[in-house]
Amino acid sequence: MADDQRPKFPLHYYVLKNDVEALENELRRITTEEAARHAAVSSVSTSSSSSSSLAVPPERAAFVPTGINQRDDRGNTAFHLAIHLMRHDMVELFLRYNVDFGVKNGGGWNGLQEAVASGHRDMLDRLMSATQTHIENKLESRLPKALEALSKVPDFRLKMRWEVGTWVPLVSRFCPWDEYEIYKCGSSVRVDTTLIGFDKMQWIRGHVSFLVLPLESDKPGNIILMNHDHKMAEYLFDSFRRQTKERGTATEMLMAPLVRGHVDTESVKFQYIQPSGSWFRSRPKTETIGPWGNCKQYEADNIRIISKKRTDSRVNRNAMRPHPTDAEIEAIRNNFCSPRAIKEYFEGNDLPLPPGKKG
């Protein structure tokens, strides 16, 4: 194709045409050109890191071509478009060529969220597996430099408490708080925490530790999750895989509303905390922290948490919800005293109303 006839967004064009062969050729061209530039720029750093025992394998340190993540005039990448149109073979091509999973479209949605909106379970399972592998590889590629930098920091022990408060009556009891204990020795870090979850309008507490293994260990940089209450210890990613498999996360994601949120920091203002009884004084409130005295205290105002809900999802959540069995229907009839109560129960849980006698 001549340059004057080349589309403005070739990847998007081939996805719309459903031309798998042309899409693969274009992905190969972009990857080859950017890989050559990447190799020329990083040749010096590669030679210096090759002697290190913590050098990252090439397959783990694969770069992400930026041209693949180009957005069109509507703000969508070709990867988003392939997911939206449910082009499974094209989605596999993008995964093979190391598409960036974190890139968002103009609406602020990433590829995984686009798959949830599409309502296709098989594609969501595939993208969840690929996203998990991508995160693990990305973390593993960054661990060597992080551990080397950590080893240069002086050893310390830190106790840190945080809490969320509100002036609304009866709501403050639901606000979370926790106290962290952080230990650093060499290139190893341990973090102790007590807040582990939220269930039935109550915060769940326990004794959990996260241990980052040092450079001298067999698996440097790996994170061990230790549950002191249950006397259990396992690698963090192994625990994540197990919980994902047990909970059926893909089904939960399809059943739940598609919502995303972020913290708006543009309007945040920091100001001194005035001591009580000093209405006409500008002297800030101070506190002694360790060997440091007269530390000024600040408060942050205008912190906004913005939540957006997507309404164009194709998921039929009523169809995915399991239909009650005859035994469950009979138990419900026996536990409710009127047909109206039965109707309210089923309608409130988005269940089809069972047949029954009127009156």
Coordinates of N, CA, C and O in Angstrom, one line a residue, residues 219-281:
K219 N 14.8 -16.9 45.9 CA 13.9 -16.1 45.0 C 13.9 -14.7 45.5 O 12.9 -14.2 46.1
P220 N 14.9 -13.9 45.1 CA 15.0 -12.5 45.5 C 13.8 -11.7 45.0 O 13.4 -11.8 43.9
G221 N 13.2 -10.9 45.9 CA 12.2 -10.0 45.5 C 10.8 -10.6 45.6 O 9.8 -9.9 45.5
N222 N 10.7 -11.9 45.8 CA 9.4 -12.6 45.9 C 8.7 -12.2 47.3 O 9.4 -11.9 48.2
I223 N 7.4 -12.1 47.3 CA 6.7 -11.6 48.4 C 6.0 -12.8 49.1 O 5.3 -13.6 48.4
I224 N 6.3 -13.0 50.4 CA 5.6 -14.1 51.1 C 4.5 -13.5 52.0 O 4.7 -12.5 52.7
L225 N 3.3 -14.1 51.9 CA 2.2 -13.7 52.7 C 2.1 -14.6 53.9 O 1.9 -15.8 53.8
M226 N 2.2 -14.1 55.1 CA 2.2 -14.9 56.4 C 0.9 -14.5 57.2 O 0.7 -13.4 57.5
N227 N 0.1 -15.5 57.4 CA -1.1 -15.4 58.2 C -0.8 -16.0 59.6 O -0.8 -17.2 59.7
H228 N -0.5 -15.1 60.6 CA -0.1 -15.6 61.9 C -1.3 -16.3 62.6 O -1.0 -17.2 63.4
D229 N -2.5 -15.9 62.4 CA -3.6 -16.5 63.1 C -3.9 -17.9 62.6 O -4.2 -18.8 63.4
H230 N -3.7 -18.2 61.3 CA -3.9 -19.5 60.8 C -2.6 -20.3 60.6 O -2.7 -21.5 60.1
K231 N -1.5 -19.7 61.0 CA -0.2 -20.4 60.9 C 0.1 -20.9 59.5 O 0.4 -22.1 59.3
M232 N -0.1 -20.0 58.6 CA 0.1 -20.3 57.2 C 1.0 -19.3 56.5 O 1.0 -18.1 56.9
A233 N 1.8 -19.8 55.5 CA 2.6 -18.9 54.7 C 2.6 -19.4 53.3 O 2.8 -20.6 53.0
E234 N 2.5 -18.5 52.3 CA 2.6 -18.8 50.9 C 3.0 -17.6 50.1 O 2.9 -16.5 50.6
Y235 N 3.5 -17.9 48.9 CA 3.9 -16.8 48.0 C 2.6 -16.0 47.6 O 1.6 -16.6 47.4
L236 N 2.8 -14.7 47.5 CA 1.6 -13.8 47.3 C 0.9 -14.1 46.0 O -0.3 -14.2 46.0
F237 N 1.7 -14.3 44.9 CA 1.0 -14.6 43.6 C 0.3 -16.0 43.6 O -0.7 -16.1 43.0
D238 N 0.9 -16.9 44.4 CA 0.2 -18.2 44.5 C -1.1 -18.1 45.2 O -2.1 -18.7 44.8
S239 N -1.1 -17.2 46.2 CA -2.4 -17.0 47.0 C -3.4 -16.3 46.1 O -4.6 -16.6 46.1
F240 N -2.9 -15.3 45.3 CA -3.8 -14.6 44.4 C -4.4 -15.6 43.3 O -5.6 -15.5 43.1
R241 N -3.6 -16.4 42.8 CA -4.1 -17.4 41.8 C -5.2 -18.3 42.4 O -6.2 -18.6 41.8
R242 N -4.9 -18.8 43.6 CA -5.8 -19.7 44.3 C -7.1 -19.0 44.6 O -8.2 -19.6 44.4
Q243 N -7.1 -17.8 45.1 CA -8.3 -17.1 45.5 C -9.1 -16.8 44.2 O -10.3 -16.8 44.2
T244 N -8.4 -16.5 43.1 CA -9.1 -16.2 41.8 C -9.8 -17.4 41.3 O -11.0 -17.3 40.9
K245 N -9.2 -18.6 41.5 CA -9.8 -19.8 41.0 C -11.0 -20.2 41.9 O -12.0 -20.7 41.4
E246 N -10.9 -20.0 43.2 CA -11.9 -20.4 44.1 C -13.2 -19.5 44.0 O -14.3 -19.9 44.0
R247 N -12.9 -18.2 43.8 CA -14.0 -17.2 43.8 C -14.7 -17.1 42.5 O -15.8 -16.5 42.4
G248 N -14.1 -17.6 41.4 CA -14.7 -17.4 40.1 C -14.8 -15.9 39.8 O -15.9 -15.4 39.6
T249 N -13.7 -15.2 39.8 CA -13.7 -13.8 39.7 C -14.3 -13.3 38.4 O -15.0 -12.2 38.4
A250 N -14.2 -14.0 37.3 CA -14.8 -13.6 36.0 C -16.3 -13.5 36.1 O -16.9 -12.5 35.7
T251 N -16.9 -14.4 36.8 CA -18.4 -14.4 37.0 C -18.7 -13.2 37.8 O -19.7 -12.5 37.6
E252 N -18.0 -13.0 38.9 CA -18.3 -11.9 39.8 C -18.2 -10.5 39.1 O -19.0 -9.6 39.3
M253 N -17.2 -10.4 38.2 CA -17.0 -9.2 37.5 C -18.1 -8.9 36.5 O -18.6 -7.8 36.3
L254 N -18.6 -10.0 35.9 CA -19.7 -9.9 34.9 C -21.0 -9.6 35.7 O -21.9 -8.9 35.1
M255 N -21.2 -10.1 36.9 CA -22.4 -9.9 37.6 C -22.5 -8.5 38.2 O -23.6 -7.9 38.4
A256 N -21.3 -8.0 38.6 CA -21.3 -6.7 39.3 C -21.4 -5.5 38.3 O -21.0 -5.6 37.2
P257 N -21.9 -4.4 38.8 CA -21.9 -3.2 37.9 C -20.5 -2.8 37.6 O -19.5 -2.9 38.4
L258 N -20.3 -2.3 36.3 CA -19.0 -1.9 35.9 C -18.8 -0.4 36.3 O -19.3 0.5 35.8
V259 N -18.0 -0.3 37.4 CA -17.7 1.0 38.0 C -16.2 1.2 38.2 O -15.5 0.3 38.4
R260 N -15.8 2.4 37.9 CA -14.4 2.8 38.2 C -14.3 4.1 38.9 O -15.3 4.9 38.8
G261 N -13.3 4.3 39.7 CA -13.2 5.5 40.5 C -11.8 6.0 40.5 O -10.8 5.2 40.3
H262 N -11.6 7.2 40.8 CA -10.3 7.8 41.0 C -10.4 9.0 41.9 O -11.5 9.5 42.2
V263 N -9.2 9.4 42.5 CA -9.2 10.5 43.4 C -8.8 11.7 42.7 O -7.7 11.8 42.0
D264 N -9.6 12.8 42.7 CA -9.3 14.0 42.1 C -8.4 14.9 43.0 O -8.8 15.3 44.1
T265 N -7.2 15.1 42.6 CA -6.2 15.8 43.5 C -6.0 17.2 43.0 O -5.1 17.9 43.6
E266 N -6.6 17.6 41.9 CA -6.3 19.0 41.4 C -6.8 20.1 42.4 O -6.2 21.1 42.5
S267 N -7.9 19.8 43.1 CA -8.5 20.8 44.0 C -8.1 20.7 45.4 O -8.6 21.3 46.3
V268 N -7.1 19.8 45.7 CA -6.7 19.5 47.1 C -5.9 20.7 47.6 O -5.1 21.3 46.9
K269 N -6.2 21.1 48.8 CA -5.5 22.2 49.5 C -5.0 21.7 50.8 O -5.7 21.1 51.6
F270 N -3.7 22.1 51.1 CA -3.1 21.8 52.4 C -3.0 23.1 53.2 O -2.5 24.1 52.7
Q271 N -3.3 23.0 54.4 CA -3.2 24.2 55.3 C -2.9 23.7 56.7 O -3.1 22.6 57.1
Y272 N -2.3 24.7 57.5 CA -1.8 24.4 58.8 C -3.1 24.1 59.7 O -4.1 24.6 59.5
I273 N -2.9 23.2 60.7 CA -3.9 22.9 61.7 C -3.7 23.9 62.8 O -2.6 24.0 63.4
Q274 N -4.7 24.7 63.1 CA -4.6 25.7 64.1 C -4.9 25.0 65.5 O -5.8 24.2 65.6
P275 N -4.1 25.3 66.5 CA -4.4 24.8 67.8 C -5.7 25.3 68.4 O -6.2 26.4 68.0
S276 N -6.4 24.5 69.2 CA -7.6 25.0 69.8 C -7.5 26.2 70.6 O -6.5 26.4 71.3
G277 N -8.5 27.1 70.5 CA -8.5 28.3 71.2 C -7.6 29.4 70.6 O -7.4 30.4 71.3
S278 N -7.1 29.2 69.4 CA -6.3 30.3 68.7 C -7.0 30.7 67.5 O -6.5 30.5 66.4
W279 N -8.1 31.4 67.6 CA -8.9 31.8 66.4 C -8.2 32.9 65.7 O -8.2 33.0 64.4
F280 N -7.5 33.8 66.4 CA -6.9 34.9 65.7 C -5.4 34.8 65.6 O -4.7 35.8 65.4
R281 N -4.9 33.6 65.7 CA -3.4 33.4 65.6 C -3.1 32.6 64.3 O -3.9 31.8 63.9

